[in-house]
mmCIF file of C-alpha atoms and ligand atoms in Angstrom:
data_model
loop_
_atom_site.group_PDB
_atom_site.id
_atom_site.type_symbol
_atom_site.label_atom_id
_atom_site.label_comp_id
_atom_site.label_asym_id
_atom_site.label_seq_id
_atom_site.Cartn_x
_atom_site.Cartn_y
_atom_site.Cartn_z
ATOM 1 C CA MET A 1 -15.354 11.469 -33.759
ATOM 2 C CA THR A 2 -13.940 14.384 -31.810
ATOM 3 C CA ILE A 3 -12.872 14.021 -28.242
ATOM 4 C CA GLN A 4 -13.999 16.554 -25.995
ATOM 5 C CA ASN A 5 -13.506 15.010 -22.564
ATOM 6 C CA ILE A 6 -11.355 12.324 -21.075
ATOM 7 C CA GLY A 7 -11.504 9.956 -18.148
ATOM 8 C CA VAL A 8 -8.420 8.225 -16.782
ATOM 9 C CA VAL A 9 -8.446 5.328 -14.514
ATOM 10 C CA GLY A 10 -5.251 5.094 -12.170
ATOM 11 C CA CYS A 11 -3.509 8.149 -10.791
ATOM 12 C CA GLY A 12 0.010 6.527 -10.422
ATOM 13 C CA LEU A 13 3.130 7.649 -12.279
ATOM 14 C CA MET A 14 1.588 7.270 -15.768
ATOM 15 C CA GLY A 15 -2.098 8.110 -14.937
ATOM 16 C CA SER A 16 -1.280 11.359 -13.277
ATOM 17 C CA GLY A 17 0.820 12.279 -16.097
ATOM 18 C CA ILE A 18 -1.638 11.531 -18.736
ATOM 19 C CA ALA A 19 -4.297 13.505 -16.877
ATOM 20 C CA GLN A 20 -1.910 16.426 -16.568
ATOM 21 C CA VAL A 21 -1.045 16.534 -20.117
ATOM 22 C CA ALA A 22 -4.742 16.326 -21.095
ATOM 23 C CA VAL A 23 -5.754 19.212 -18.880
ATOM 24 C CA GLN A 24 -2.875 21.223 -19.956
ATOM 25 C CA SER A 25 -4.141 20.688 -23.589
ATOM 26 C CA GLY A 26 -7.553 22.015 -22.748
ATOM 27 C CA TYR A 27 -9.580 18.876 -22.045
ATOM 28 C CA ASP A 28 -12.046 18.342 -19.126
ATOM 29 C CA VAL A 29 -10.648 15.258 -17.453
ATOM 30 C CA ILE A 30 -11.985 13.107 -14.504
ATOM 31 C CA VAL A 31 -9.310 10.759 -13.010
ATOM 32 C CA ALA A 32 -10.441 7.614 -11.039
ATOM 33 C CA GLU A 33 -8.714 5.709 -8.391
ATOM 34 C CA ALA A 34 -9.521 3.001 -5.873
ATOM 35 C CA ALA A 35 -8.873 5.141 -2.767
ATOM 36 C CA GLN A 36 -8.485 8.849 -2.036
ATOM 37 C CA GLU A 37 -4.773 8.398 -0.748
ATOM 38 C CA PHE A 38 -3.826 7.323 -4.284
ATOM 39 C CA LEU A 39 -5.664 10.291 -5.698
ATOM 40 C CA ASP A 40 -3.861 12.749 -3.318
ATOM 41 C CA ARG A 41 -0.343 11.213 -4.299
ATOM 42 C CA GLY A 42 -1.125 11.541 -7.921
ATOM 43 C CA LEU A 43 -2.313 15.218 -7.598
ATOM 44 C CA GLN A 44 0.881 16.112 -5.563
ATOM 45 C CA ARG A 45 2.961 14.776 -8.435
ATOM 46 C CA ILE A 46 0.862 16.893 -10.917
ATOM 47 C CA GLU A 47 1.358 19.873 -8.632
ATOM 48 C CA ALA A 48 5.024 19.206 -8.432
ATOM 49 C CA SER A 49 5.435 19.159 -12.145
ATOM 50 C CA TRP A 50 3.436 22.294 -12.474
ATOM 51 C CA SER A 51 5.747 24.089 -10.062
ATOM 52 C CA THR A 52 8.770 23.088 -12.113
ATOM 53 C CA MET A 53 7.056 24.217 -15.312
ATOM 54 C CA LEU A 54 6.085 27.459 -13.547
ATOM 55 C CA ALA A 55 9.514 28.067 -12.178
ATOM 56 C CA LYS A 56 10.941 27.479 -15.854
ATOM 57 C CA GLY A 57 8.357 29.742 -17.533
ATOM 58 C CA LYS A 58 6.965 26.835 -19.512
ATOM 59 C CA LEU A 59 3.342 27.587 -18.234
ATOM 60 C CA SER A 60 1.945 30.825 -16.595
ATOM 61 C CA GLU A 61 0.057 30.994 -13.304
ATOM 62 C CA ALA A 62 -3.177 31.528 -15.454
ATOM 63 C CA GLU A 63 -2.530 28.473 -17.394
ATOM 64 C CA VAL A 64 -1.821 26.242 -14.279
ATOM 65 C CA ALA A 65 -5.095 27.649 -12.711
ATOM 66 C CA ALA A 66 -7.103 26.786 -15.931
ATOM 67 C CA SER A 67 -5.671 23.286 -16.037
ATOM 68 C CA ARG A 68 -6.254 22.663 -12.371
ATOM 69 C CA ALA A 69 -9.938 23.805 -12.952
ATOM 70 C CA ARG A 70 -10.408 21.124 -15.757
ATOM 71 C CA LEU A 71 -9.088 18.345 -13.441
ATOM 72 C CA HIS A 72 -11.767 16.535 -11.424
ATOM 73 C CA THR A 73 -11.334 13.318 -9.417
ATOM 74 C CA THR A 74 -13.688 10.397 -8.361
ATOM 75 C CA LEU A 75 -13.669 7.267 -6.580
ATOM 76 C CA ASN A 76 -16.771 6.025 -8.672
ATOM 77 C CA LEU A 77 -16.424 4.905 -12.253
ATOM 78 C CA ALA A 78 -20.278 5.700 -12.546
ATOM 79 C CA ASP A 79 -18.925 9.302 -13.184
ATOM 80 C CA PHE A 80 -17.496 8.222 -16.429
ATOM 81 C CA ALA A 81 -20.991 7.980 -18.053
ATOM 82 C CA ASP A 82 -20.312 11.195 -20.200
ATOM 83 C CA ARG A 83 -16.863 10.570 -21.183
ATOM 84 C CA ASP A 84 -15.813 10.536 -24.852
ATOM 85 C CA ILE A 85 -12.803 8.283 -24.137
ATOM 86 C CA VAL A 86 -11.387 6.577 -21.027
ATOM 87 C CA VAL A 87 -7.665 5.659 -20.720
ATOM 88 C CA GLU A 88 -6.909 2.788 -18.477
ATOM 89 C CA ALA A 89 -3.535 3.205 -16.483
ATOM 90 C CA ILE A 90 -3.992 0.826 -13.675
ATOM 91 C CA ILE A 91 -1.407 -1.758 -12.343
ATOM 92 C CA GLU A 92 -0.024 -4.355 -15.171
ATOM 93 C CA ASN A 93 -2.219 -7.114 -14.083
ATOM 94 C CA LYS A 94 -4.264 -8.784 -16.882
ATOM 95 C CA GLU A 95 -7.278 -10.004 -14.732
ATOM 96 C CA GLU A 96 -7.606 -6.623 -13.184
ATOM 97 C CA LYS A 97 -7.497 -5.015 -16.452
ATOM 98 C CA ILE A 98 -10.066 -7.409 -17.925
ATOM 99 C CA LYS A 99 -12.348 -6.838 -14.962
ATOM 100 C CA LEU A 100 -12.182 -2.917 -15.545
ATOM 101 C CA PHE A 101 -12.703 -3.133 -19.162
ATOM 102 C CA ARG A 102 -15.815 -5.224 -18.625
ATOM 103 C CA THR A 103 -17.268 -2.594 -16.070
ATOM 104 C CA LEU A 104 -16.169 0.467 -18.150
ATOM 105 C CA ASP A 105 -18.030 -0.991 -21.221
ATOM 106 C CA THR A 106 -21.327 -1.049 -19.391
ATOM 107 C CA ILE A 107 -20.948 2.626 -18.088
ATOM 108 C CA LEU A 108 -19.379 4.467 -21.106
ATOM 109 C CA PRO A 109 -21.668 6.012 -23.795
ATOM 110 C CA ALA A 110 -21.983 3.437 -26.898
ATOM 111 C CA ASN A 111 -19.693 5.625 -29.213
ATOM 112 C CA ALA A 112 -16.936 6.058 -26.591
ATOM 113 C CA LEU A 113 -13.344 4.757 -26.988
ATOM 114 C CA LEU A 114 -11.715 2.718 -24.520
ATOM 115 C CA VAL A 115 -7.972 2.599 -24.454
ATOM 116 C CA SER A 116 -5.230 1.018 -22.280
ATOM 117 C CA ASN A 117 -1.872 2.475 -21.371
ATOM 118 C CA THR A 118 -0.477 -1.078 -20.849
ATOM 119 C CA SER A 119 3.191 -1.346 -21.831
ATOM 120 C CA SER A 120 2.750 -4.987 -23.075
ATOM 121 C CA LEU A 121 -0.247 -6.868 -22.262
ATOM 122 C CA PRO A 122 -2.571 -7.902 -25.384
ATOM 123 C CA ILE A 123 -5.076 -5.224 -26.196
ATOM 124 C CA THR A 124 -7.141 -7.921 -28.105
ATOM 125 C CA GLU A 125 -7.745 -9.677 -24.911
ATOM 126 C CA LEU A 126 -9.139 -6.545 -23.384
ATOM 127 C CA ALA A 127 -11.319 -5.654 -26.587
ATOM 128 C CA ALA A 128 -12.617 -9.100 -26.488
ATOM 129 C CA VAL A 129 -14.574 -8.584 -23.139
ATOM 130 C CA THR A 130 -16.255 -5.548 -24.422
ATOM 131 C CA ARG A 131 -19.249 -4.910 -26.897
ATOM 132 C CA ARG A 132 -17.270 -2.293 -28.580
ATOM 133 C CA PRO A 133 -14.007 -4.128 -29.789
ATOM 134 C CA SER A 134 -13.750 -1.712 -32.726
ATOM 135 C CA GLN A 135 -13.380 1.237 -30.415
ATOM 136 C CA VAL A 136 -10.910 -0.444 -28.132
ATOM 137 C CA ALA A 137 -7.024 0.280 -28.759
ATOM 138 C CA GLY A 138 -3.807 0.723 -26.966
ATOM 139 C CA LEU A 139 -2.413 4.356 -26.202
ATOM 140 C CA HIS A 140 0.828 3.824 -24.559
ATOM 141 C CA PHE A 141 2.648 6.975 -23.076
ATOM 142 C CA PHE A 142 6.150 7.174 -21.722
ATOM 143 C CA ASN A 143 7.401 8.281 -18.406
ATOM 144 C CA PRO A 144 7.654 11.241 -17.603
ATOM 145 C CA VAL A 145 4.542 11.813 -19.685
ATOM 146 C CA PRO A 146 4.643 15.738 -19.552
ATOM 147 C CA VAL A 147 8.196 15.525 -21.321
ATOM 148 C CA MET A 148 8.251 12.358 -23.530
ATOM 149 C CA LYS A 149 6.918 13.117 -26.993
ATOM 150 C CA LEU A 150 5.903 9.650 -28.090
ATOM 151 C CA VAL A 151 2.656 7.816 -27.971
ATOM 152 C CA GLU A 152 2.232 4.187 -29.174
ATOM 153 C CA ILE A 153 -1.308 3.601 -30.824
ATOM 154 C CA VAL A 154 -1.664 -0.127 -30.728
ATOM 155 C CA ARG A 155 -4.218 -1.707 -33.169
ATOM 156 C CA ALA A 156 -5.912 -4.714 -31.845
ATOM 157 C CA LEU A 157 -7.346 -7.079 -34.269
ATOM 158 C CA GLU A 158 -10.660 -5.431 -34.453
ATOM 159 C CA THR A 159 -9.772 -1.795 -33.875
ATOM 160 C CA SER A 160 -11.451 0.227 -36.609
ATOM 161 C CA ASP A 161 -9.471 2.878 -38.911
ATOM 162 C CA ALA A 162 -11.861 5.427 -37.479
ATOM 163 C CA THR A 163 -10.519 4.645 -33.827
ATOM 164 C CA VAL A 164 -7.038 4.916 -35.157
ATOM 165 C CA ALA A 165 -7.694 8.261 -36.802
ATOM 166 C CA THR A 166 -9.331 9.646 -33.771
ATOM 167 C CA LEU A 167 -6.481 8.579 -31.513
ATOM 168 C CA LYS A 168 -3.980 10.179 -34.185
ATOM 169 C CA ASP A 169 -5.862 13.469 -33.661
ATOM 170 C CA LEU A 170 -6.047 13.245 -29.853
ATOM 171 C CA ALA A 171 -2.225 12.499 -29.703
ATOM 172 C CA ALA A 172 -1.385 15.578 -31.870
ATOM 173 C CA SER A 173 -3.835 17.700 -29.627
ATOM 174 C CA LEU A 174 -1.714 16.487 -26.549
ATOM 175 C CA ASP A 175 1.483 17.661 -28.477
ATOM 176 C CA LYS A 176 2.581 14.017 -28.768
ATOM 177 C CA THR A 177 3.985 12.278 -31.861
ATOM 178 C CA ALA A 178 2.034 8.949 -32.560
ATOM 179 C CA ILE A 179 3.517 5.826 -34.158
ATOM 180 C CA VAL A 180 1.007 2.928 -34.937
ATOM 181 C CA ALA A 181 1.937 -0.588 -33.935
ATOM 182 C CA LYS A 182 0.478 -4.098 -34.084
ATOM 183 C CA ASP A 183 -0.850 -5.962 -31.002
ATOM 184 C CA THR A 184 2.101 -7.735 -30.306
ATOM 185 C CA ALA A 185 3.821 -7.906 -26.832
ATOM 186 C CA GLY A 186 6.047 -4.943 -26.012
ATOM 187 C CA PHE A 187 4.798 -3.123 -29.222
ATOM 188 C CA VAL A 188 7.728 -1.091 -30.504
ATOM 189 C CA VAL A 189 9.467 0.482 -27.718
ATOM 190 C CA ASN A 190 9.290 -2.202 -25.054
ATOM 191 C CA PHE A 191 10.164 -4.862 -27.588
ATOM 192 C CA LEU A 192 13.524 -3.017 -28.086
ATOM 193 C CA LEU A 193 14.102 -1.481 -24.583
ATOM 194 C CA ILE A 194 13.314 -4.471 -22.311
ATOM 195 C CA PRO A 195 16.124 -6.714 -23.752
ATOM 196 C CA TYR A 196 18.654 -3.869 -23.273
ATOM 197 C CA LEU A 197 17.624 -3.285 -19.646
ATOM 198 C CA LEU A 198 17.625 -6.934 -18.927
ATOM 199 C CA SER A 199 21.240 -7.263 -20.614
ATOM 200 C CA ALA A 200 22.549 -4.549 -18.296
ATOM 201 C CA ILE A 201 21.327 -6.423 -15.276
ATOM 202 C CA ARG A 202 22.833 -9.733 -16.589
ATOM 203 C CA MET A 203 26.310 -7.801 -17.296
ATOM 204 C CA TYR A 204 26.245 -6.538 -13.707
ATOM 205 C CA GLU A 205 25.322 -9.950 -12.150
ATOM 206 C CA GLN A 206 28.239 -11.351 -14.204
ATOM 207 C CA GLY A 207 30.702 -8.735 -12.810
ATOM 208 C CA THR A 208 31.496 -7.297 -16.247
ATOM 209 C CA ALA A 209 31.586 -3.786 -14.790
ATOM 210 C CA THR A 210 29.988 -1.710 -11.912
ATOM 211 C CA LYS A 211 26.479 -0.356 -12.442
ATOM 212 C CA GLU A 212 27.899 3.240 -12.221
ATOM 213 C CA ASP A 213 30.450 2.286 -15.113
ATOM 214 C CA ILE A 214 27.799 0.607 -17.232
ATOM 215 C CA ASP A 215 25.426 3.695 -16.708
ATOM 216 C CA ALA A 216 28.298 6.023 -17.658
ATOM 217 C CA ALA A 217 29.083 3.886 -20.717
ATOM 218 C CA MET A 218 25.681 4.239 -22.156
ATOM 219 C CA ARG A 219 25.289 7.907 -21.269
ATOM 220 C CA LEU A 220 28.807 9.047 -22.522
ATOM 221 C CA GLY A 221 29.334 6.379 -25.365
ATOM 222 C CA THR A 222 25.947 6.347 -26.982
ATOM 223 C CA GLY A 223 24.222 9.772 -25.675
ATOM 224 C CA TYR A 224 21.520 8.120 -23.940
ATOM 225 C CA PRO A 225 19.979 10.464 -21.358
ATOM 226 C CA MET A 226 20.152 7.855 -18.573
ATOM 227 C CA GLY A 227 22.202 4.690 -18.192
ATOM 228 C CA PRO A 228 20.194 1.401 -17.964
ATOM 229 C CA PHE A 229 20.308 1.164 -14.150
ATOM 230 C CA THR A 230 19.175 4.801 -13.708
ATOM 231 C CA LEU A 231 16.458 4.317 -16.168
ATOM 232 C CA LEU A 232 15.362 0.917 -14.525
ATOM 233 C CA ASP A 233 15.051 2.875 -11.219
ATOM 234 C CA TYR A 234 13.221 5.675 -12.870
ATOM 235 C CA VAL A 235 10.585 3.432 -14.696
ATOM 236 C CA GLY A 236 10.271 1.071 -11.645
ATOM 237 C CA LEU A 237 11.643 -2.421 -11.283
ATOM 238 C CA ASP A 238 8.241 -3.844 -11.013
ATOM 239 C CA THR A 239 7.097 -2.277 -14.090
ATOM 240 C CA THR A 240 10.201 -3.614 -15.916
ATOM 241 C CA LEU A 241 9.522 -7.110 -14.501
ATOM 242 C CA TYR A 242 5.895 -7.256 -15.580
ATOM 243 C CA ALA A 243 6.754 -5.924 -18.950
ATOM 244 C CA ALA A 244 9.488 -8.564 -19.415
ATOM 245 C CA GLU A 245 7.272 -11.419 -18.071
ATOM 246 C CA ALA A 246 4.463 -10.385 -20.656
ATOM 247 C CA ILE A 247 6.661 -10.377 -23.534
ATOM 248 C CA TYR A 248 8.527 -13.539 -22.486
ATOM 249 C CA ASP A 249 5.060 -15.242 -21.879
ATOM 250 C CA GLU A 250 4.135 -14.404 -25.519
ATOM 251 C CA ASN A 251 7.411 -15.357 -27.297
ATOM 252 C CA ARG A 252 9.495 -17.533 -24.871
ATOM 253 C CA ASP A 253 12.463 -15.759 -26.337
ATOM 254 C CA PRO A 254 15.178 -16.049 -23.669
ATOM 255 C CA MET A 255 16.139 -12.321 -24.218
ATOM 256 C CA TYR A 256 13.076 -11.340 -22.333
ATOM 257 C CA GLN A 257 13.491 -13.798 -19.407
ATOM 258 C CA PRO A 258 13.683 -11.785 -16.234
ATOM 259 C CA PRO A 259 17.141 -12.065 -14.602
ATOM 260 C CA VAL A 260 16.860 -13.610 -10.939
ATOM 261 C CA LEU A 261 18.192 -10.403 -9.441
ATOM 262 C CA LEU A 262 15.415 -8.422 -10.894
ATOM 263 C CA ARG A 263 12.861 -10.829 -9.433
ATOM 264 C CA ARG A 264 14.702 -10.796 -6.128
ATOM 265 C CA MET A 265 14.770 -6.929 -5.978
ATOM 266 C CA VAL A 266 11.124 -6.678 -6.685
ATOM 267 C CA THR A 267 10.302 -9.349 -4.060
ATOM 268 C CA ALA A 268 12.355 -7.375 -1.530
ATOM 269 C CA GLY A 269 10.399 -4.031 -2.438
ATOM 270 C CA LEU A 270 13.480 -2.344 -3.972
ATOM 271 C CA LEU A 271 11.397 -0.813 -6.772
ATOM 272 C CA GLY A 272 13.437 2.056 -7.782
ATOM 273 C CA ARG A 273 12.878 5.909 -7.166
ATOM 274 C CA LYS A 274 9.427 5.239 -6.168
ATOM 275 C CA SER A 275 10.299 3.017 -3.175
ATOM 276 C CA GLY A 276 13.322 4.967 -2.242
ATOM 277 C CA ARG A 277 15.863 2.461 -3.371
ATOM 278 C CA GLY A 278 16.341 0.306 -6.389
ATOM 279 C CA PHE A 279 19.978 -0.186 -7.892
ATOM 280 C CA TYR A 280 20.595 3.477 -6.350
ATOM 281 C CA ASP A 281 19.633 4.860 -3.005
ATOM 282 C CA TYR A 282 17.194 7.824 -3.220
ATOM 283 C CA ALA A 283 16.788 8.097 0.569
ATOM 284 C CA LYS A 284 18.806 11.257 0.590
HETATM 285 N N1 LIG B 301 7.173 17.600 -15.339
HETATM 286 C C1 LIG B 301 7.623 18.664 -16.142
HETATM 287 N N2 LIG B 301 8.880 18.763 -16.491
HETATM 288 C C2 LIG B 301 9.804 17.775 -16.276
HETATM 289 C C3 LIG B 301 9.414 16.590 -15.577
HETATM 290 C C4 LIG B 301 8.061 16.517 -15.294
HETATM 291 N N3 LIG B 301 7.597 15.297 -14.604
HETATM 292 N N4 LIG B 301 10.584 15.855 -15.461
HETATM 293 C C5 LIG B 301 11.576 16.480 -16.029
HETATM 294 N N5 LIG B 301 11.078 17.638 -16.637
HETATM 295 C C6 LIG B 301 11.713 18.659 -17.431
HETATM 296 C C7 LIG B 301 12.939 19.428 -16.450
HETATM 297 O O1 LIG B 301 12.183 20.469 -15.849
HETATM 298 C C8 LIG B 301 13.851 19.826 -17.591
HETATM 299 O O2 LIG B 301 13.373 21.029 -18.151
HETATM 300 P P1 LIG B 301 14.478 21.983 -18.923
HETATM 301 O O3 LIG B 301 15.065 21.188 -20.108
HETATM 302 O O4 LIG B 301 13.503 23.130 -19.485
HETATM 303 O O5 LIG B 301 15.405 22.268 -17.973
HETATM 304 C C9 LIG B 301 13.728 18.805 -18.557
HETATM 305 O O6 LIG B 301 12.497 18.068 -18.395
HETATM 306 C C10 LIG B 301 14.966 17.744 -18.271
HETATM 307 O O7 LIG B 301 14.991 17.448 -17.010
HETATM 308 P P2 LIG B 301 16.134 17.444 -15.838
HETATM 309 O O8 LIG B 301 17.003 18.582 -16.362
HETATM 310 O O9 LIG B 301 15.865 17.340 -14.450
HETATM 311 O O10 LIG B 301 16.902 16.163 -16.221
HETATM 312 P P3 LIG B 301 17.420 15.336 -17.546
HETATM 313 O O11 LIG B 301 18.098 16.274 -18.573
HETATM 314 O O12 LIG B 301 18.059 14.161 -17.067
HETATM 315 O O13 LIG B 301 15.924 14.928 -18.107
HETATM 316 C C11 LIG B 301 14.593 13.076 -18.518
HETATM 317 C C12 LIG B 301 15.013 14.082 -17.462
HETATM 318 C C13 LIG B 301 13.611 13.677 -19.273
HETATM 319 C C14 LIG B 301 13.625 12.022 -17.574
HETATM 320 C C15 LIG B 301 15.699 12.312 -19.231
HETATM 321 O O14 LIG B 301 16.711 11.797 -18.444
HETATM 322 C C16 LIG B 301 15.158 11.271 -19.998
HETATM 323 O O15 LIG B 301 14.600 11.530 -21.271
HETATM 324 N N6 LIG B 301 15.324 9.994 -19.630
HETATM 325 C C17 LIG B 301 14.824 8.813 -20.272
HETATM 326 C C18 LIG B 301 13.420 8.540 -19.990
HETATM 327 C C19 LIG B 301 12.898 7.444 -20.824
HETATM 328 O O16 LIG B 301 13.613 6.702 -21.529
HETATM 329 N N7 LIG B 301 11.588 7.214 -20.583
HETATM 330 C C20 LIG B 301 10.909 6.055 -21.207
HETATM 331 C C21 LIG B 301 10.833 4.924 -20.239
HETATM 332 S S1 LIG B 301 10.156 3.559 -20.941
HETATM 333 C C22 LIG B 301 8.450 3.703 -20.608
HETATM 334 O O17 LIG B 301 7.985 4.843 -19.875
HETATM 335 C C23 LIG B 301 7.579 2.818 -21.064
HETATM 336 C C24 LIG B 301 7.053 1.966 -19.875
HETATM 337 O O18 LIG B 301 6.011 1.070 -20.592
HETATM 338 C C25 LIG B 301 8.044 1.058 -19.182
#
């Protein structure tokens, strides 16, 4: 199957990035949200990214105008009736995702693919509520989507070879490198990344070093582009907590048990850059 048009549900950090990359790659995209204000915020994020890319000569005015013309928005999922594939990028809540997959399954054409950008929830559970489990998979992008080159394709129990092949072609057309992972919580990247981030929080709780020094240690000692606390703030503390909980729920390995400080910070609304404060202050 060849993908010609794409639907994205959710215009947050990830959904807006996925929509942006897809229109830049020539696809007609409809992005859906629950309320206009969420669409407006996502579109602002895309425009800001295009301004940066224009200023750096990575895109021309004509390319931005053509991309903008391919990007459509909706508050009504019924508009997805002609989509070849829909990428779900809503909040990391299993019940919400299951409800959405059930609905999308009734709207999409019979041959359309239905994929989730979830970072760690089981794809097989989403596939199981549809009548098209062989056409359901994970398609996990990384933040910032316009920059990060990786996509994880997650093969659920019943995902067909044809679906995986179509997703590999799609990833290549988006200028991403795809890897294929089994449907186990965290897939490849978060299975490795989450214990690292949680260990940094535990180290900070124990007073081993300041957060600034832990960040500097990993940047300068190992060449990571961001230290763990800068990355936690960048990814979002809530997103990190959901991912950790999902993996811990599945394997009960203490490495994935969220530290108390992470829980408290999320409860207090200290979510990182997106809320203005996390481990660091972004108010300025
Ligand atoms: N749109 C377009 N371009 C962007 C951009 C955006 N949203 N964000 C950054 N860029 C560009 C910049 O313009 C710059 O371009 P240049 O090289 O031509 O100058 C380039 O990316 C580098 O950006 P900066 O100079 O502003 O800053 P950095 O050099 O620190 O790079 C970064 C920023 C790319 C975010 C880098 O710090 C990085 O790679 N950090 C780690 C990010 C990471 O690990 N992401 C994965 C998180 S895990 C995840 O997402 C999974 C989830 O499930 C939890």
